[in-house]
Coordinates of C-alpha atoms in Angstrom, one line a residue:
Chain A
M1 CA 9.5 8.0 10.1
N2 CA 8.4 11.3 9.1
H3 CA 4.6 12.3 9.2
I4 CA 3.2 10.4 5.9
P5 CA 1.0 13.2 4.3
Q6 CA -2.6 11.5 3.6
G7 CA -2.2 11.8 -0.6
L8 CA 0.8 10.3 -0.1
L9 CA -0.9 7.4 1.4
T10 CA -4.0 6.7 -0.7
V11 CA -1.7 6.9 -3.4
F12 CA 0.0 3.9 -2.8
I13 CA -2.7 2.2 -1.4
G14 CA -4.2 2.8 -4.3
I15 CA -1.0 1.2 -6.4
F16 CA -1.5 -1.6 -4.4
V17 CA -4.8 -2.1 -4.8
V18 CA -3.9 -1.5 -9.1
L19 CA -1.8 -4.5 -8.6
V20 CA -3.8 -7.3 -6.4
I21 CA -6.4 -6.2 -9.4
A22 CA -3.9 -6.7 -11.7
S23 CA -2.8 -10.4 -9.7
I24 CA -6.6 -11.7 -10.5
I25 CA -6.6 -10.9 -13.0
T26 CA -3.3 -12.9 -13.9
F27 CA -4.0 -16.0 -11.8
V28 CA -8.4 -16.0 -13.6
L29 CA -6.3 -16.2 -17.2
T30 CA -4.0 -18.8 -16.2
K31 CA -6.6 -20.9 -14.6
S32 CA -9.1 -20.4 -17.5
K33 CA -6.5 -20.9 -20.1
P34 CA -4.6 -23.3 -19.4
D35 CA -3.3 -24.0 -22.8
K36 CA -2.2 -20.8 -23.3
N37 CA 1.7 -19.8 -21.4
F38 CA 1.2 -17.1 -19.1
H39 CA 4.7 -17.7 -17.5
E40 CA 6.1 -14.4 -18.7
L41 CA 2.8 -11.6 -17.2
V42 CA 3.2 -13.9 -13.6
L43 CA 6.5 -12.2 -13.3
R44 CA 6.4 -9.7 -14.6
I45 CA 3.9 -8.8 -11.9
K46 CA 5.8 -10.7 -9.3
S47 CA 7.9 -8.3 -10.0
W48 CA 6.4 -4.7 -10.6
W49 CA 5.2 -6.2 -6.8
I50 CA 8.6 -6.5 -5.7
M51 CA 9.6 -3.1 -7.6
A52 CA 6.5 -1.3 -5.9
I53 CA 7.6 -2.7 -2.2
L54 CA 11.2 -1.1 -2.7
F55 CA 10.0 1.9 -4.1
S56 CA 7.4 2.1 -1.3
I57 CA 10.3 1.7 1.6
A58 CA 12.8 3.9 -0.4
I59 CA 9.9 7.0 -0.2
L60 CA 8.4 6.1 2.9
I61 CA 11.0 6.2 5.3
N62 CA 13.3 9.3 4.8
R63 CA 14.5 11.8 3.1
N64 CA 18.3 10.2 3.3
I65 CA 17.1 6.6 2.7
S66 CA 15.1 8.4 -0.6
I67 CA 18.5 9.2 -1.8
L68 CA 20.2 6.3 -1.1
F69 CA 18.3 4.4 -3.1
F70 CA 17.9 6.5 -6.1
A71 CA 22.2 6.4 -6.1
F72 CA 22.0 2.9 -6.2
L73 CA 19.4 2.8 -8.4
S74 CA 21.5 4.9 -11.0
F75 CA 25.0 2.8 -10.6
L76 CA 23.1 -0.6 -11.4
A77 CA 21.9 1.7 -14.3
L78 CA 25.5 2.8 -14.9
K79 CA 26.6 -0.7 -14.6
E80 CA 24.2 -2.7 -16.7
Y81 CA 25.2 0.3 -19.5
F82 CA 29.0 -0.4 -19.2
T83 CA 28.6 -4.2 -19.5
L84 CA 26.4 -3.7 -22.7
I85 CA 28.9 -1.4 -24.7
P86 CA 31.7 -2.9 -25.5
T87 CA 34.2 -1.3 -23.4
K88 CA 37.8 -1.8 -23.5
R89 CA 40.3 -2.8 -20.8
A90 CA 43.0 0.5 -21.6
H91 CA 40.4 2.9 -20.2
R92 CA 38.8 1.0 -17.4
A93 CA 40.1 3.7 -15.1
V94 CA 37.6 6.1 -16.4
L95 CA 34.5 3.8 -15.9
F96 CA 35.6 4.0 -12.1
F97 CA 35.9 7.2 -12.2
A98 CA 32.3 7.5 -13.6
Y99 CA 31.1 5.5 -10.6
L100 CA 33.2 7.4 -8.1
S101 CA 30.9 10.2 -10.0
I102 CA 27.8 9.1 -8.0
P103 CA 27.9 9.5 -4.3
V104 CA 29.2 12.8 -5.3
Q105 CA 26.6 13.3 -7.4
F106 CA 24.1 12.5 -4.8
Y107 CA 25.9 14.4 -2.8
W108 CA 25.3 17.7 -4.1
I109 CA 21.6 16.3 -3.9
Y110 CA 22.0 16.0 0.1
M111 CA 23.5 19.4 0.1
Q112 CA 20.6 21.0 -1.7
W113 CA 23.4 22.6 -3.7
Y114 CA 21.2 23.4 -7.4
G115 CA 24.0 24.7 -9.0
M116 CA 27.2 21.9 -8.5
F117 CA 24.7 20.1 -9.1
I118 CA 22.8 21.4 -12.3
I119 CA 26.2 21.5 -13.8
F120 CA 28.6 18.7 -12.0
I121 CA 28.3 15.7 -15.1
P122 CA 27.3 17.8 -17.7
V123 CA 30.5 20.5 -17.4
Y124 CA 33.4 19.0 -14.8
M125 CA 32.6 15.1 -15.5
F126 CA 32.6 16.4 -18.8
L127 CA 35.9 17.7 -18.9
L128 CA 37.8 15.7 -16.0
I129 CA 36.9 11.9 -18.2
P130 CA 39.0 13.1 -21.9
L131 CA 41.7 13.9 -19.2
V132 CA 41.7 10.6 -17.5
L133 CA 42.0 9.6 -21.1
I134 CA 44.6 11.6 -21.6
F135 CA 47.0 10.3 -19.0
I136 CA 45.8 7.1 -19.7
G137 CA 48.1 7.7 -22.8
E138 CA 45.7 4.6 -24.9
N139 CA 44.1 6.8 -28.0
K140 CA 42.8 3.9 -30.1
G141 CA 39.7 4.0 -29.3
F142 CA 39.2 7.5 -27.5
L143 CA 36.9 8.9 -29.4
K144 CA 34.9 6.3 -28.4
S145 CA 35.5 5.7 -24.8
V146 CA 35.3 9.5 -24.1
G147 CA 32.1 9.5 -26.1
S148 CA 30.2 6.2 -24.5
V149 CA 31.2 7.0 -21.2
H150 CA 29.8 10.4 -20.4
W151 CA 26.4 10.0 -22.6
G152 CA 25.6 7.4 -20.4
M153 CA 26.5 9.2 -17.1
M154 CA 24.3 11.7 -18.5
M155 CA 21.7 9.5 -18.9
M156 CA 21.7 7.3 -16.1
L157 CA 23.2 9.3 -13.6
F158 CA 22.3 13.0 -14.7
G159 CA 19.1 12.3 -15.8
L160 CA 18.2 10.4 -13.0
S161 CA 19.2 11.9 -10.4
H162 CA 16.8 14.9 -11.1
I163 CA 14.3 12.5 -9.3
S164 CA 16.3 12.9 -6.3
Y165 CA 16.6 16.6 -6.2
L166 CA 12.9 17.0 -6.5
L167 CA 12.9 16.0 -3.1
V168 CA 15.3 18.7 -1.9
L169 CA 12.6 21.4 -3.7
P170 CA 11.8 24.5 -1.3
P171 CA 8.8 22.3 0.8
E172 CA 6.8 25.6 1.0
N173 CA 6.4 25.6 -2.4
A174 CA 5.5 22.1 -2.9
V175 CA 2.5 21.8 -0.7
G176 CA 0.2 18.3 -1.3
A177 CA 2.9 16.3 -0.4
G178 CA 5.7 17.6 -1.1
G179 CA 9.0 16.6 -2.5
A180 CA 8.2 13.0 -2.0
G181 CA 4.9 13.9 -3.6
L182 CA 6.4 14.7 -6.7
I183 CA 8.0 12.0 -7.2
L184 CA 5.5 9.5 -6.2
Y185 CA 3.4 11.7 -9.4
L186 CA 6.8 11.3 -12.1
V187 CA 7.5 7.6 -11.6
V188 CA 3.4 6.3 -11.2
L189 CA 2.7 8.5 -14.8
T190 CA 5.7 7.1 -16.5
Q191 CA 5.9 3.3 -15.4
G192 CA 1.9 3.8 -15.8
N193 CA 2.2 5.1 -19.9
D194 CA 4.6 2.6 -20.3
V195 CA 1.6 -0.3 -19.8
A196 CA -0.6 2.0 -20.8
Q197 CA 0.9 2.9 -24.7
Y198 CA 2.1 -1.5 -24.2
L199 CA -1.9 -2.5 -23.7
W200 CA -3.7 -0.1 -26.2
G201 CA -0.8 -1.0 -29.0
K202 CA -1.6 -4.1 -28.1
L203 CA -5.5 -3.7 -28.5
L204 CA -5.3 -1.4 -31.7
G205 CA -2.2 -1.4 -32.8
K206 CA -2.2 -0.8 -36.3
H207 CA 0.9 2.1 -37.8
K208 CA 4.0 1.6 -36.7
V209 CA 6.1 4.5 -35.4
V210 CA 9.7 4.0 -35.8
P211 CA 9.7 0.5 -37.4
K212 CA 13.3 0.3 -37.0
V213 CA 14.4 1.0 -34.0
S214 CA 11.2 -0.9 -31.9
P215 CA 8.8 -2.8 -34.7
N216 CA 6.5 -3.0 -31.7
K217 CA 5.4 0.9 -31.5
T218 CA 2.2 2.1 -32.8
W219 CA 0.5 5.5 -33.4
E220 CA -2.2 4.3 -31.6
G221 CA -0.8 3.6 -29.0
L222 CA 1.7 6.1 -27.9
V223 CA -1.9 8.3 -28.6
G224 CA -3.6 6.2 -26.4
G225 CA -1.0 6.0 -23.9
V226 CA -0.1 9.5 -24.0
A227 CA -4.3 10.2 -23.4
T228 CA -4.4 7.7 -21.1
T229 CA -1.5 9.5 -19.2
V230 CA -2.8 12.9 -19.0
G231 CA -6.2 11.1 -17.4
L232 CA -4.4 9.9 -14.7
A233 CA -2.7 13.0 -14.8
Y234 CA -5.5 15.0 -13.8
L235 CA -6.9 11.9 -11.6
L236 CA -3.5 12.4 -9.3
A237 CA -1.8 15.6 -8.9
P238 CA -4.4 16.4 -6.3
F239 CA -3.2 14.2 -3.9
L240 CA 0.2 14.6 -4.8
T241 CA 0.9 17.6 -6.6
P242 CA 0.4 21.5 -6.6
L243 CA 0.1 21.9 -9.9
S244 CA -2.5 23.5 -11.2
P245 CA -5.6 22.6 -14.4
L246 CA -3.1 23.9 -17.0
H247 CA -0.6 22.3 -15.6
I248 CA -1.6 19.0 -15.0
L249 CA -2.4 18.8 -18.9
F250 CA 1.5 19.9 -20.0
S251 CA 2.8 17.6 -17.6
G252 CA 0.9 14.4 -18.8
L253 CA 2.2 15.3 -22.2
I254 CA 5.6 16.0 -21.2
I255 CA 5.2 12.6 -19.9
G256 CA 3.5 10.8 -21.8
I257 CA 5.9 11.6 -25.2
G258 CA 8.9 11.8 -23.0
G259 CA 8.2 8.4 -22.1
F260 CA 8.0 6.9 -25.6
I261 CA 11.0 8.6 -26.6
G262 CA 12.7 7.3 -23.6
D263 CA 12.2 4.0 -24.1
V264 CA 12.7 4.0 -27.8
N265 CA 16.0 5.9 -27.0
I266 CA 17.3 2.7 -25.1
S267 CA 15.9 0.0 -27.6
A268 CA 18.0 2.7 -30.3
L269 CA 20.8 2.0 -28.2
K270 CA 19.8 -2.0 -27.7
R271 CA 19.3 -2.5 -31.4
D272 CA 23.3 -0.8 -31.8
I273 CA 25.0 -3.7 -29.9
G274 CA 22.3 -6.3 -30.9
V275 CA 20.6 -7.3 -27.7
K276 CA 17.0 -7.6 -26.8
D277 CA 16.9 -7.1 -23.3
S278 CA 19.7 -5.0 -20.7
G279 CA 20.2 -7.6 -18.5
T280 CA 18.2 -9.8 -16.1
T281 CA 18.7 -8.3 -13.3
I282 CA 14.2 -8.1 -13.2
P283 CA 12.3 -11.3 -13.9
G284 CA 9.8 -10.5 -16.0
H285 CA 11.0 -7.2 -17.7
G286 CA 14.6 -7.5 -18.5
G287 CA 17.0 -5.4 -17.0
V288 CA 17.0 -2.7 -15.1
L289 CA 17.2 -0.5 -18.4
D290 CA 14.5 -1.4 -19.4
R291 CA 13.0 -0.4 -16.8
I292 CA 14.0 2.5 -16.0
D293 CA 14.5 3.6 -19.4
S294 CA 11.3 6.1 -19.8
L295 CA 12.4 7.8 -16.7
T296 CA 15.7 8.9 -17.9
F297 CA 13.6 11.3 -20.3
T298 CA 10.9 12.0 -17.8
A299 CA 12.6 13.0 -15.1
P300 CA 15.2 15.7 -16.6
M301 CA 11.8 16.5 -18.2
F302 CA 9.4 17.0 -15.4
F303 CA 11.6 17.9 -13.0
H304 CA 12.9 21.3 -15.4
F305 CA 9.2 21.4 -16.2
I306 CA 7.8 22.4 -12.5
R307 CA 10.4 23.7 -11.6
Y308 CA 10.8 26.7 -13.9
L309 CA 6.6 27.2 -12.2
Y310 CA 6.7 26.6 -8.6
F311 CA 10.1 26.8 -7.1
Chain B
M1 CA 37.5 -20.6 12.6
N2 CA 34.4 -22.2 10.8
A3 CA 31.9 -19.7 12.6
I4 CA 34.4 -16.2 10.5
R5 CA 34.5 -17.9 7.5
I6 CA 31.0 -17.3 7.7
L7 CA 30.4 -14.2 8.9
F8 CA 33.5 -13.3 6.2
S9 CA 31.8 -15.0 3.7
L10 CA 28.0 -13.1 5.5
L11 CA 29.6 -9.7 5.6
I12 CA 32.3 -9.3 2.7
I13 CA 32.2 -11.6 0.1
R14 CA 28.5 -11.3 -0.4
P15 CA 27.8 -8.0 -0.1
L16 CA 30.7 -7.8 -2.4
I17 CA 29.8 -9.4 -5.0
L18 CA 26.0 -9.7 -4.3
I19 CA 25.8 -5.9 -4.3
V20 CA 28.7 -3.9 -5.8
I21 CA 29.6 -7.1 -9.1
G22 CA 25.8 -8.7 -9.5
I23 CA 25.7 -11.8 -10.1
S24 CA 23.3 -13.5 -13.3
G25 CA 23.4 -17.2 -12.7
R26 CA 22.1 -19.6 -15.1
Y27 CA 20.9 -23.5 -13.9
R28 CA 22.2 -22.7 -10.0
F29 CA 19.4 -25.9 -9.7
R30 CA 22.7 -27.6 -11.2
L31 CA 25.0 -27.8 -8.4
P32 CA 25.5 -30.1 -6.7
K33 CA 23.3 -29.6 -2.5
K34 CA 26.1 -32.0 -0.8
G35 CA 30.6 -32.9 -1.3
P36 CA 31.6 -34.7 -2.7
A37 CA 32.5 -32.1 -5.5
I38 CA 34.5 -31.3 -7.9
I39 CA 33.3 -27.5 -9.3
V40 CA 36.0 -27.0 -12.3
A41 CA 35.8 -23.8 -13.4
N42 CA 38.2 -21.2 -16.6
H43 CA 40.1 -19.0 -14.4
N44 CA 40.6 -14.4 -15.3
S45 CA 40.1 -13.2 -11.7
H46 CA 41.0 -13.4 -7.9
L47 CA 37.1 -12.9 -7.8
D48 CA 36.1 -16.5 -9.6
T49 CA 36.3 -18.3 -6.6
L50 CA 34.6 -15.5 -4.1
V51 CA 31.4 -16.1 -7.3
L52 CA 31.7 -19.4 -6.8
M53 CA 30.8 -19.6 -3.7
T54 CA 28.6 -17.2 -3.0
L55 CA 26.6 -19.2 -5.7
F56 CA 26.8 -22.0 -2.1
P57 CA 24.1 -21.8 0.3
L58 CA 26.1 -20.3 3.8
T59 CA 25.8 -23.2 4.9
L60 CA 28.3 -25.1 3.0
T61 CA 30.5 -22.3 3.2
N62 CA 33.3 -24.3 5.8
R63 CA 33.1 -27.1 3.1
I64 CA 33.8 -24.9 -0.1
R65 CA 37.6 -25.6 -0.8
P66 CA 39.6 -24.3 -3.2
V67 CA 42.7 -25.7 -4.5
A68 CA 45.4 -22.8 -4.9
A69 CA 48.8 -23.3 -5.6
A70 CA 51.2 -22.7 -2.9
D71 CA 54.0 -20.2 -4.8
Y72 CA 51.9 -18.3 -4.8
F73 CA 48.9 -18.2 -2.2
L74 CA 51.8 -19.0 0.4
K75 CA 54.2 -16.7 -1.0
N76 CA 53.8 -14.0 3.1
R77 CA 53.2 -15.4 5.9
F78 CA 49.9 -12.6 6.1
L79 CA 48.3 -14.1 2.2
A80 CA 49.3 -17.9 3.8
W81 CA 47.4 -17.6 6.8
F82 CA 44.4 -15.4 5.2
S83 CA 44.3 -18.0 1.8
L84 CA 44.7 -21.1 4.8
N85 CA 41.8 -19.8 7.2
I86 CA 40.0 -17.2 5.2
M87 CA 39.6 -18.5 2.1
H88 CA 40.5 -21.9 3.2
I89 CA 41.9 -23.2 0.2
L90 CA 44.2 -26.8 -0.4
P91 CA 47.8 -25.5 -1.3
I92 CA 48.9 -27.5 -3.7
Q93 CA 53.0 -27.9 -5.0
R94 CA 52.7 -26.3 -8.9
N95 CA 56.2 -27.7 -9.3
G96 CA 58.9 -29.9 -8.3
A97 CA 56.4 -32.5 -6.9
K98 CA 57.9 -35.8 -6.7
K99 CA 54.9 -38.3 -8.1
I100 CA 52.1 -36.3 -9.5
D101 CA 49.7 -38.7 -7.0
D102 CA 51.5 -37.0 -3.8
L103 CA 50.7 -33.9 -5.6
F104 CA 46.7 -33.9 -4.8
A105 CA 46.9 -36.2 -1.4
N106 CA 44.7 -33.0 0.0
V107 CA 42.5 -32.9 -2.4
H108 CA 41.6 -36.5 -2.3
E109 CA 41.2 -36.2 2.0
A110 CA 39.3 -33.1 1.4
L111 CA 37.0 -35.0 -1.0
K112 CA 36.7 -38.1 1.6
N113 CA 35.7 -35.7 4.2
G114 CA 32.7 -34.4 1.8
D115 CA 34.1 -31.2 0.7
I116 CA 33.2 -29.6 -2.4
V117 CA 35.9 -29.0 -4.4
I118 CA 37.1 -25.8 -6.8
L119 CA 39.6 -26.4 -9.7
Y120 CA 40.9 -23.9 -12.3
P121 CA 41.8 -26.6 -15.0
E122 CA 43.5 -24.1 -17.2
G123 CA 47.0 -24.0 -14.0
S124 CA 46.7 -19.5 -13.6
R125 CA 44.5 -16.9 -14.4
G126 CA 45.9 -16.5 -17.7
E127 CA 45.0 -13.0 -20.4
P128 CA 41.4 -12.0 -18.9
E129 CA 38.1 -13.2 -21.0
K130 CA 40.7 -16.1 -22.8
L131 CA 39.9 -19.2 -22.3
Q132 CA 43.0 -21.4 -22.0
N133 CA 44.0 -24.8 -22.7
Y134 CA 42.6 -26.8 -20.2
K135 CA 45.7 -28.3 -17.8
T136 CA 46.2 -32.1 -17.1
G137 CA 46.1 -31.9 -13.9
I138 CA 42.4 -32.2 -13.4
F139 CA 43.4 -35.5 -15.0
H140 CA 45.4 -36.7 -12.7
L141 CA 43.6 -35.7 -9.6
G142 CA 40.2 -38.0 -10.9
R143 CA 42.6 -40.8 -10.9
G144 CA 42.7 -40.7 -7.4
C145 CA 38.5 -40.4 -6.8
P146 CA 37.0 -41.8 -10.3
D147 CA 34.0 -41.9 -8.8
V148 CA 33.1 -38.1 -7.4
P149 CA 31.2 -35.8 -10.2
I150 CA 32.5 -33.2 -12.3
Y151 CA 30.7 -30.3 -12.3
P152 CA 32.3 -27.4 -15.1
T153 CA 31.2 -24.4 -14.9
F154 CA 31.8 -21.0 -17.1
M155 CA 32.1 -17.7 -16.1
H156 CA 32.3 -14.8 -18.2
G157 CA 32.9 -11.0 -17.1
L158 CA 35.0 -11.0 -13.7
G159 CA 38.6 -10.5 -16.0
K160 CA 36.7 -7.5 -17.0
A161 CA 36.0 -5.9 -13.1
L162 CA 39.3 -7.5 -11.9
P163 CA 42.3 -8.8 -14.1
K164 CA 45.0 -10.5 -13.7
G165 CA 47.9 -7.5 -12.1
D166 CA 44.7 -4.6 -12.1
F167 CA 44.5 -4.2 -9.1
L168 CA 41.5 -1.4 -9.7
L169 CA 38.4 -3.0 -9.1
V170 CA 35.2 -1.9 -11.6
P171 CA 31.9 -2.8 -11.2
F172 CA 31.1 -5.1 -14.2
N173 CA 27.3 -7.4 -14.3
C174 CA 28.7 -10.8 -14.9
N175 CA 27.4 -14.4 -15.6
V176 CA 27.9 -18.1 -14.6
V177 CA 26.5 -20.7 -16.4
V178 CA 26.7 -24.3 -14.2
G179 CA 26.7 -27.0 -16.2
D180 CA 25.9 -30.6 -15.6
P181 CA 28.5 -32.9 -13.7
F182 CA 30.2 -35.7 -15.8
Y183 CA 32.5 -38.2 -14.3
W184 CA 36.0 -39.4 -15.2
N185 CA 38.1 -41.1 -17.4
P186 CA 41.2 -43.7 -18.1
Q187 CA 41.3 -42.4 -21.4
K188 CA 43.2 -38.9 -21.0
K189 CA 43.0 -37.6 -24.8
E190 CA 38.8 -37.9 -24.4
F191 CA 38.4 -36.7 -20.6
M192 CA 40.3 -33.5 -21.8
N193 CA 38.2 -33.7 -25.0
E194 CA 34.5 -34.1 -23.1
L195 CA 36.3 -31.0 -20.1
N196 CA 36.6 -28.8 -23.5
K197 CA 33.6 -29.7 -25.4
R198 CA 31.7 -28.5 -21.7
M199 CA 33.2 -26.0 -21.0
T200 CA 33.2 -24.8 -25.0
D201 CA 29.5 -25.1 -24.7
L202 CA 28.7 -23.1 -20.8
A203 CA 30.1 -20.3 -23.3
D204 CA 28.8 -20.6 -26.2
E205 CA 25.2 -20.1 -23.9
G206 CA 25.3 -16.7 -23.6
D207 CA 26.3 -14.3 -26.4
F208 CA 29.1 -13.3 -24.5
P209 CA 31.6 -10.4 -26.8
P210 CA 35.2 -10.7 -26.8
W211 CA 37.0 -7.1 -24.9
E212 CA 39.7 -5.8 -26.2

């Protein structure tokens, strides 16, 4: 095990303190209002515990374990996406190539080859996928397959893999808690933003932002959530990042707004297909995509913001 | 051999099914805790049996006996060894049996020993992700063991992951819905209708889109 930076440890302890408090509140709620059903909330908190523990293990042990963890997360997300969307039997080989590109993409990250990491999916896989379909020779549904497969790879693989690249940015610039600190910062702000938008929406929500896509999203929730995220960004930045005060503000805004877009983006997909949850993997949350939807946007946005300024 | 089967299940079958494929099981608590029992399921893929095995605890590994066609699974020496020893199949002759009751002699024997028997009443895997009509083999099997509970189980998605005639395994999340047990009934038509109804009801539990 590597030496764990003080800031990282402090924030992890903070996460578990928050979870303990959330568990206590849930416990008190279920005891004081036995007539109300808190089953869903209890499940959700329980799942948060499991996710927080898995994530801590993935981040704290070492860099290679973290890369493997995020590769596996991409695999789960892509699998859920392919299960969700209509696919054609004749085109199943192309899905196989999509899965194969996961280890390849994460190998570029492992070897710190930024140039290849940034073009492999958007350029080479973009060109390879139609080629595979052409060799299969089934023209019916060509555009549907080529489009939906590559879109999924861009979201679940390319987008998410930006989280891992934070780990291999030059360590001398990532003063503070290193790449692991940046990941923790991104993930805590993104997930916190989801929760904050939900809570503000429940509390004050009135005016719908995108009623046709996601009727539960309100302007009050969005603004309250983004403000909370900016606040949290200021609180956590000194522990985890080299960000200057102005850049913290932008990070909070990027993650708050990006998280919202990532969320409604997957909502639109689910509405199109006609499902409520993307899967059943995470009790109380739904599927993997329901939990990482915001990250598919915040990861590349935050990554390029911080890379441009600091690396 | 018993230990090898448990290791094979632990190191190969379970990681393959639970990590590469991913199973979401509904009503798993309905599954029998011990034999004798008959599991009937729809058949789409070679993965079906592996998935059903993972639904049971490791300690029951040696009790799970898939009924399988002798003409297919015993066709060469390697496959026969693997099928009989690792997959622990109960081979049956699909054609050429003189008396229909002799056909299931080994299955009845296994049930007497308290094993859990897996049977695919569709007969073969057929077109992926399409329910075929159930053949009456299950009715004839049940005649010899009318007091053994029959558990209908519906699986979806495995035909997409590994359809008949394909060798490329493509991961998809799959669903398993377990039904309440029912018993054999001497009225053949009634019994087959009940089986059909129970299976279609299970299939209707999930919202499974058709596969082009």
